[in-house]
Each structure stands twice: as structure tokens, then as C-alpha cells.
Amino acid sequence: MEEKFFFGGTAYLGIPFNSQFKELVFEGIDLYGINHGASRNNNVSLDVFALAEAEAARRCLAEEAIIVSSGYLAAQLVIQHYHEKSKLIYAPDTHPALWIGEPKPPAMNFNEWALRTVDEVNSTDQAVLLITNSLNNLFPEIYEFDWLKKILPGRKVSLLVDDSHGIGIGGERGEGVYSRIPQIPHIECIVVASMAKALGVDAGLILGTKKTIDRLRTSPVYAGASPPSPGLLHAFVNAFRIYQEELGKLRSNIKLFTSLIDERENISYLPEFPVFLIEDSDAGNYLRSKGILISSFAYPDPTGPTLNRVVLNSRHSNRELKGLAEAILGNRKQAARANKCESTDK
């Protein structure tokens, strides 16, 4: 069988194949069973849910946390709690999990949207929920939030940030975006995330102040939804060392790979983020011919141009990274030859 190498997906810390993490999952299943289908508001509950929420809040440097069965549910719990009493203002490229109805996020860059949003919020007395991602993982860009300081006191503003691609790998120890958002007394900050990516747990996370989290726990959406697998949460609670080790490996892999592709004009990336956008539309096909599979499909518009992205994880070996870099260089040389022939023909 031909050997192939995979550089896609979102398992940035390689958790789905981590043997130590799997042992913790099996241990959790032995303790708590495969699932627990009761409401979180049931008078009888398992201690692992509260333990996991306390641990998530601690690791992400937040006051409180809620863990639900998916990132989509986490986003919808917040959106549905706010949408009837707040004006929803969507940032560009917000994930559909954050939508209610069919909003039309603006087609502009994030910084332009932020400036326009400050003006819009400052000119209204209406309660507002600002909705955004923490970063754009398709065209690698990490968003900053200092612009929130320009919102005038007295405005009724809540901020909802989706950190699904930052949680576990962003920040000094994988704490994500929550502590990086300016803490402004008149702006309520809520962060949601899928735990199924870097953290390897099929669950969704909500971070906020105790006041905010207590209010969200009164939501019918929270009361009516079953929790995630207690065995997985047991693993999450006890896997901090595993996460830190894998984060260190991932960052070493990013450092090595960026040194191998230094000054490649057709690759866009950010330091310490494991996604690399190749700006050659045929790169996916070329790399596939070399036994290398990357993320190569049209998104978000299935009829639009193909996005070719290399995604690193902590399990990639030095040999695999060097082979990938050599293949990318080969693709670049082939593209240059093709362009030269095309110019000659003209």
C-alpha cells in the first residue's frame, strides 16, 4: 500500500490518537459509564461535569464555565439567550454555528468592521450583541480587540467570541483568547468554543463571568440538553500534562516547518499558528501526486475557488515535515516553469 501523509483536519494536538489520553477516556468510562442522558438541571448529577467546568475556567483564565455537548450548542445557547433583547451585529466570516436565521455578515476586513461597529454602537442606546470569531483559520489572521476601548461607557454591549480554533493552542499555555480580550466594565465578554478540535473532546465550552454563566444556566436550551460524555470529560480533567506536552511538540513542529519554508512568497501563515495557506490553486493536486494530502476544497462557497491549506499537528515527525517542505518547493518550481512556458508562448 502506498504511504500517504495527512496535513489537514483540526486535531492540532493529536489527541484522537494519543494513547495516554485514550487510557484516561477508558478509565472515565469505567467510572461513569458511556453516557449520561439526564438534564444538567436534574437533582442528581455526576461530579465530573462540575469538575470539568471548574478546570476549563482555570485553564482559560475565566471566572466560570459551562460545558455542553457540542460547540454548536454552546454558540446557540448564547445566541438564543440574547437575540430577542439585543441587536445582533455580526463580524465578517462568522461561523454559521453563531447564526440565528440567515444573517449576512459584511464582506470587509475585520479592522474595517471594528471601526464601523464602534461608531454604530456609540450612536445607539439599544442593547447590542457583537458576534465574531477570535481568528480566521482559512486566511490565517488573529484578531485584536483593543478597539473595544473606544466604545463609550453607558452603552449596553455584550461581546460573543468563537475561539474554536484557538482554544488549546493560543496563548502562553493554550488558554485561548479569553484573557486577551480587554476587560471593560461596561462590556460583557463571552467566549464559546468547540472542544472537539485541539482538545479532542466532543463538547462545547462557554466562558464568562460568574454573573453571565449563572444567567445562561437558566436558559431552557441548557436545561433541555443532555451533557457530553462523562468519560471524555474525566480525560479532559486529568490531561493537563498531556495537553502541555503536545502543545510543546506542536510549537516545535511549527518552528521547524517555518524554517524550512522561509521566504516562500506563495505561503501565508502566522507564527505559532499551525495553518499555512498555499496561494497556488493547483497545489492540492500536485501534493496529492506526491502522497501528501492537505486540506484542499472550496469554502465557504462550494462553487468558489479552492483553498489549499497545510495543517500541522503535534504528531507530525521531522521526516514528514521535511518531506512536505520539499514537495512544496517542487510544486513552486513546477508552477514557475509553467508560468515561464506560458509567457514564452505569448
PDB file of N, CA and C in Angstrom, residues 240-301:
ATOM      1  N   PHE A 240      -4.099  17.655  31.717  1.00  0.00           N
ATOM      2  CA  PHE A 240      -3.387  18.930  31.544  1.00  0.00           C
ATOM      3  C   PHE A 240      -1.939  18.709  31.119  1.00  0.00           C
ATOM      4  N   ARG A 241      -1.260  17.762  31.756  1.00  0.00           N
ATOM      5  CA  ARG A 241       0.134  17.487  31.389  1.00  0.00           C
ATOM      6  C   ARG A 241       0.231  17.017  29.941  1.00  0.00           C
ATOM      7  N   ILE A 242      -0.695  16.176  29.510  1.00  0.00           N
ATOM      8  CA  ILE A 242      -0.701  15.685  28.129  1.00  0.00           C
ATOM      9  C   ILE A 242      -0.869  16.851  27.157  1.00  0.00           C
ATOM     10  N   TYR A 243      -1.816  17.726  27.442  1.00  0.00           N
ATOM     11  CA  TYR A 243      -2.043  18.879  26.571  1.00  0.00           C
ATOM     12  C   TYR A 243      -0.787  19.753  26.473  1.00  0.00           C
ATOM     13  N   GLN A 244      -0.129  19.976  27.595  1.00  0.00           N
ATOM     14  CA  GLN A 244       1.068  20.821  27.578  1.00  0.00           C
ATOM     15  C   GLN A 244       2.199  20.175  26.790  1.00  0.00           C
ATOM     16  N   GLU A 245       2.369  18.869  26.944  1.00  0.00           N
ATOM     17  CA  GLU A 245       3.409  18.168  26.184  1.00  0.00           C
ATOM     18  C   GLU A 245       3.131  18.247  24.691  1.00  0.00           C
ATOM     19  N   GLU A 246       1.877  18.026  24.301  1.00  0.00           N
ATOM     20  CA  GLU A 246       1.532  18.053  22.880  1.00  0.00           C
ATOM     21  C   GLU A 246       1.623  19.470  22.313  1.00  0.00           C
ATOM     22  N   LEU A 247       1.296  20.469  23.123  1.00  0.00           N
ATOM     23  CA  LEU A 247       1.429  21.857  22.671  1.00  0.00           C
ATOM     24  C   LEU A 247       2.897  22.186  22.423  1.00  0.00           C
ATOM     25  N   GLY A 248       3.765  21.713  23.293  1.00  0.00           N
ATOM     26  CA  GLY A 248       5.197  21.920  23.073  1.00  0.00           C
ATOM     27  C   GLY A 248       5.674  21.273  21.784  1.00  0.00           C
ATOM     28  N   LYS A 249       5.199  20.057  21.497  1.00  0.00           N
ATOM     29  CA  LYS A 249       5.567  19.376  20.256  1.00  0.00           C
ATOM     30  C   LYS A 249       5.034  20.131  19.037  1.00  0.00           C
ATOM     31  N   LEU A 250       3.790  20.594  19.137  1.00  0.00           N
ATOM     32  CA  LEU A 250       3.210  21.337  18.015  1.00  0.00           C
ATOM     33  C   LEU A 250       4.021  22.586  17.718  1.00  0.00           C
ATOM     34  N   ARG A 251       4.382  23.315  18.755  1.00  0.00           N
ATOM     35  CA  ARG A 251       5.145  24.550  18.534  1.00  0.00           C
ATOM     36  C   ARG A 251       6.533  24.265  17.974  1.00  0.00           C
ATOM     37  N   SER A 252       7.130  23.156  18.372  1.00  0.00           N
ATOM     38  CA  SER A 252       8.416  22.752  17.781  1.00  0.00           C
ATOM     39  C   SER A 252       8.244  22.426  16.304  1.00  0.00           C
ATOM     40  N   ASN A 253       7.140  21.759  15.961  1.00  0.00           N
ATOM     41  CA  ASN A 253       6.875  21.427  14.559  1.00  0.00           C
ATOM     42  C   ASN A 253       6.651  22.682  13.723  1.00  0.00           C
ATOM     43  N   ILE A 254       5.914  23.635  14.269  1.00  0.00           N
ATOM     44  CA  ILE A 254       5.681  24.891  13.552  1.00  0.00           C
ATOM     45  C   ILE A 254       7.002  25.613  13.316  1.00  0.00           C
ATOM     46  N   LYS A 255       7.837  25.650  14.343  1.00  0.00           N
ATOM     47  CA  LYS A 255       9.134  26.335  14.227  1.00  0.00           C
ATOM     48  C   LYS A 255      10.002  25.685  13.162  1.00  0.00           C
ATOM     49  N   LEU A 256      10.047  24.339  13.160  1.00  0.00           N
ATOM     50  CA  LEU A 256      10.843  23.642  12.149  1.00  0.00           C
ATOM     51  C   LEU A 256      10.294  23.891  10.759  1.00  0.00           C
ATOM     52  N   PHE A 257       8.994  23.751  10.589  1.00  0.00           N
ATOM     53  CA  PHE A 257       8.414  23.887   9.261  1.00  0.00           C
ATOM     54  C   PHE A 257       8.584  25.302   8.708  1.00  0.00           C
ATOM     55  N   THR A 258       8.376  26.304   9.552  1.00  0.00           N
ATOM     56  CA  THR A 258       8.552  27.685   9.064  1.00  0.00           C
ATOM     57  C   THR A 258      10.004  27.945   8.682  1.00  0.00           C
ATOM     58  N   SER A 259      10.953  27.297   9.358  1.00  0.00           N
ATOM     59  CA  SER A 259      12.362  27.472   8.966  1.00  0.00           C
ATOM     60  C   SER A 259      12.639  26.821   7.618  1.00  0.00           C
ATOM     61  N   LEU A 260      11.896  25.756   7.307  1.00  0.00           N
ATOM     62  CA  LEU A 260      12.102  25.046   6.040  1.00  0.00           C
ATOM     63  C   LEU A 260      11.465  25.759   4.860  1.00  0.00           C
ATOM     64  N   ILE A 261      10.428  26.554   5.110  1.00  0.00           N
ATOM     65  CA  ILE A 261       9.743  27.248   4.005  1.00  0.00           C
ATOM     66  C   ILE A 261       9.994  28.747   4.052  1.00  0.00           C
ATOM     67  N   ASP A 262      10.995  29.176   4.788  1.00  0.00           N
ATOM     68  CA  ASP A 262      11.261  30.603   4.969  1.00  0.00           C
ATOM     69  C   ASP A 262      11.346  31.314   3.620  1.00  0.00           C
ATOM     70  N   GLU A 263      10.652  32.445   3.555  1.00  0.00           N
ATOM     71  CA  GLU A 263      10.664  33.333   2.388  1.00  0.00           C
ATOM     72  C   GLU A 263      10.004  32.718   1.155  1.00  0.00           C
ATOM     73  N   ARG A 264       9.087  31.781   1.362  1.00  0.00           N
ATOM     74  CA  ARG A 264       8.287  31.288   0.240  1.00  0.00           C
ATOM     75  C   ARG A 264       7.162  32.288  -0.005  1.00  0.00           C
ATOM     76  N   GLU A 265       7.183  32.925  -1.136  1.00  0.00           N
ATOM     77  CA  GLU A 265       6.258  34.023  -1.395  1.00  0.00           C
ATOM     78  C   GLU A 265       4.811  33.580  -1.546  1.00  0.00           C
ATOM     79  N   ASN A 266       4.592  32.308  -1.837  1.00  0.00           N
ATOM     80  CA  ASN A 266       3.228  31.855  -2.100  1.00  0.00           C
ATOM     81  C   ASN A 266       2.583  31.166  -0.898  1.00  0.00           C
ATOM     82  N   ILE A 267       3.133  31.366   0.308  1.00  0.00           N
ATOM     83  CA  ILE A 267       2.572  30.765   1.515  1.00  0.00           C
ATOM     84  C   ILE A 267       2.307  31.850   2.548  1.00  0.00           C
ATOM     85  N   SER A 268       1.070  31.872   3.073  1.00  0.00           N
ATOM     86  CA  SER A 268       0.706  32.817   4.126  1.00  0.00           C
ATOM     87  C   SER A 268       0.527  32.052   5.430  1.00  0.00           C
ATOM     88  N   TYR A 269       1.111  32.580   6.501  1.00  0.00           N
ATOM     89  CA  TYR A 269       0.971  31.917   7.797  1.00  0.00           C
ATOM     90  C   TYR A 269       1.260  32.914   8.911  1.00  0.00           C
ATOM     91  N   LEU A 270       0.933  32.497  10.125  1.00  0.00           N
ATOM     92  CA  LEU A 270       1.206  33.291  11.315  1.00  0.00           C
ATOM     93  C   LEU A 270       2.126  32.500  12.238  1.00  0.00           C
ATOM     94  N   PRO A 271       3.086  33.148  12.887  1.00  0.00           N
ATOM     95  CA  PRO A 271       3.930  32.433  13.855  1.00  0.00           C
ATOM     96  C   PRO A 271       3.066  31.802  14.941  1.00  0.00           C
ATOM     97  N   GLU A 272       3.354  30.570  15.292  1.00  0.00           N
ATOM     98  CA  GLU A 272       2.691  29.819  16.359  1.00  0.00           C
ATOM     99  C   GLU A 272       1.263  29.405  16.037  1.00  0.00           C
ATOM    100  N   PHE A 273       0.831  29.557  14.773  1.00  0.00           N
ATOM    101  CA  PHE A 273      -0.474  29.023  14.377  1.00  0.00           C
ATOM    102  C   PHE A 273      -0.233  27.976  13.305  1.00  0.00           C
ATOM    103  N   PRO A 274      -0.827  26.782  13.420  1.00  0.00           N
ATOM    104  CA  PRO A 274      -0.406  25.644  12.592  1.00  0.00           C
ATOM    105  C   PRO A 274      -1.071  25.530  11.227  1.00  0.00           C
ATOM    106  N   VAL A 275      -1.609  26.627  10.690  1.00  0.00           N
ATOM    107  CA  VAL A 275      -2.278  26.588   9.386  1.00  0.00           C
ATOM    108  C   VAL A 275      -1.489  27.443   8.402  1.00  0.00           C
ATOM    109  N   PHE A 276      -1.227  26.884   7.215  1.00  0.00           N
ATOM    110  CA  PHE A 276      -0.430  27.552   6.191  1.00  0.00           C
ATOM    111  C   PHE A 276      -1.221  27.555   4.889  1.00  0.00           C
ATOM    112  N   LEU A 277      -1.533  28.739   4.390  1.00  0.00           N
ATOM    113  CA  LEU A 277      -2.307  28.884   3.157  1.00  0.00           C
ATOM    114  C   LEU A 277      -1.360  28.953   1.964  1.00  0.00           C
ATOM    115  N   ILE A 278      -1.520  28.011   1.041  1.00  0.00           N
ATOM    116  CA  ILE A 278      -0.711  27.999  -0.182  1.00  0.00           C
ATOM    117  C   ILE A 278      -1.508  28.694  -1.281  1.00  0.00           C
ATOM    118  N   GLU A 279      -0.946  29.718  -1.832  1.00  0.00           N
ATOM    119  CA  GLU A 279      -1.683  30.565  -2.768  1.00  0.00           C
ATOM    120  C   GLU A 279      -1.572  30.097  -4.214  1.00  0.00           C
ATOM    121  N   ASP A 280      -1.347  28.809  -4.399  1.00  0.00           N
ATOM    122  CA  ASP A 280      -1.324  28.197  -5.727  1.00  0.00           C
ATOM    123  C   ASP A 280      -2.535  27.273  -5.809  1.00  0.00           C
ATOM    124  N   SER A 281      -3.450  27.550  -6.718  1.00  0.00           N
ATOM    125  CA  SER A 281      -4.715  26.818  -6.780  1.00  0.00           C
ATOM    126  C   SER A 281      -4.535  25.337  -7.104  1.00  0.00           C
ATOM    127  N   ASP A 282      -3.411  24.966  -7.698  1.00  0.00           N
ATOM    128  CA  ASP A 282      -3.193  23.562  -8.083  1.00  0.00           C
ATOM    129  C   ASP A 282      -2.326  22.815  -7.077  1.00  0.00           C
ATOM    130  N   ALA A 283      -1.983  23.455  -5.969  1.00  0.00           N
ATOM    131  CA  ALA A 283      -1.055  22.836  -5.009  1.00  0.00           C
ATOM    132  C   ALA A 283      -1.605  21.539  -4.435  1.00  0.00           C
ATOM    133  N   GLY A 284      -2.918  21.498  -4.164  1.00  0.00           N
ATOM    134  CA  GLY A 284      -3.500  20.288  -3.598  1.00  0.00           C
ATOM    135  C   GLY A 284      -3.320  19.089  -4.501  1.00  0.00           C
ATOM    136  N   ASN A 285      -3.541  19.286  -5.799  1.00  0.00           N
ATOM    137  CA  ASN A 285      -3.391  18.182  -6.756  1.00  0.00           C
ATOM    138  C   ASN A 285      -1.937  17.740  -6.861  1.00  0.00           C
ATOM    139  N   TYR A 286      -1.019  18.700  -6.898  1.00  0.00           N
ATOM    140  CA  TYR A 286       0.397  18.361  -7.020  1.00  0.00           C
ATOM    141  C   TYR A 286       0.862  17.574  -5.790  1.00  0.00           C
ATOM    142  N   LEU A 287       0.511  18.057  -4.607  1.00  0.00           N
ATOM    143  CA  LEU A 287       0.950  17.379  -3.383  1.00  0.00           C
ATOM    144  C   LEU A 287       0.329  15.992  -3.266  1.00  0.00           C
ATOM    145  N   ARG A 288      -0.913  15.837  -3.726  1.00  0.00           N
ATOM    146  CA  ARG A 288      -1.548  14.526  -3.703  1.00  0.00           C
ATOM    147  C   ARG A 288      -0.761  13.536  -4.572  1.00  0.00           C
ATOM    148  N   SER A 289      -0.251  14.028  -5.682  1.00  0.00           N
ATOM    149  CA  SER A 289       0.537  13.153  -6.567  1.00  0.00           C
ATOM    150  C   SER A 289       1.837  12.707  -5.905  1.00  0.00           C
ATOM    151  N   LYS A 290       2.247  13.426  -4.864  1.00  0.00           N
ATOM    152  CA  LYS A 290       3.460  13.078  -4.118  1.00  0.00           C
ATOM    153  C   LYS A 290       3.139  12.321  -2.825  1.00  0.00           C
ATOM    154  N   GLY A 291       1.872  11.914  -2.669  1.00  0.00           N
ATOM    155  CA  GLY A 291       1.486  11.157  -1.492  1.00  0.00           C
ATOM    156  C   GLY A 291       1.203  12.008  -0.272  1.00  0.00           C
ATOM    157  N   ILE A 292       0.931  13.301  -0.491  1.00  0.00           N
ATOM    158  CA  ILE A 292       0.672  14.224   0.617  1.00  0.00           C
ATOM    159  C   ILE A 292      -0.732  14.786   0.476  1.00  0.00           C
ATOM    160  N   LEU A 293      -1.563  14.568   1.486  1.00  0.00           N
ATOM    161  CA  LEU A 293      -2.935  15.055   1.475  1.00  0.00           C
ATOM    162  C   LEU A 293      -3.045  16.271   2.378  1.00  0.00           C
ATOM    163  N   ILE A 294      -3.538  17.377   1.817  1.00  0.00           N
ATOM    164  CA  ILE A 294      -3.750  18.588   2.597  1.00  0.00           C
ATOM    165  C   ILE A 294      -5.230  18.957   2.540  1.00  0.00           C
ATOM    166  N   SER A 295      -5.603  19.989   3.248  1.00  0.00           N
ATOM    167  CA  SER A 295      -6.973  20.499   3.181  1.00  0.00           C
ATOM    168  C   SER A 295      -7.117  21.283   1.888  1.00  0.00           C
ATOM    169  N   SER A 296      -7.892  20.761   0.946  1.00  0.00           N
ATOM    170  CA  SER A 296      -7.979  21.354  -0.390  1.00  0.00           C
ATOM    171  C   SER A 296      -9.410  21.271  -0.891  1.00  0.00           C
ATOM    172  N   PHE A 297     -10.193  22.321  -0.624  1.00  0.00           N
ATOM    173  CA  PHE A 297     -11.583  22.362  -1.080  1.00  0.00           C
ATOM    174  C   PHE A 297     -12.068  23.806  -1.063  1.00  0.00           C
ATOM    175  N   ALA A 298     -13.167  24.047  -1.748  1.00  0.00           N
ATOM    176  CA  ALA A 298     -13.745  25.386  -1.805  1.00  0.00           C
ATOM    177  C   ALA A 298     -14.552  25.645  -0.537  1.00  0.00           C
ATOM    178  N   TYR A 299     -14.298  26.774   0.112  1.00  0.00           N
ATOM    179  CA  TYR A 299     -15.003  27.104   1.350  1.00  0.00           C
ATOM    180  C   TYR A 299     -14.943  28.624   1.556  1.00  0.00           C
ATOM    181  N   PRO A 300     -15.983  29.265   2.055  1.00  0.00           N
ATOM    182  CA  PRO A 300     -17.273  28.690   2.447  1.00  0.00           C
ATOM    183  C   PRO A 300     -18.229  28.455   1.267  1.00  0.00           C
ATOM    184  N   ASP A 301     -17.937  29.049   0.118  1.00  0.00           N
ATOM    185  CA  ASP A 301     -18.781  28.872  -1.060  1.00  0.00           C
ATOM    186  C   ASP A 301     -18.299  27.641  -1.824  1.00  0.00           C
TER     187      ASP A 301
END
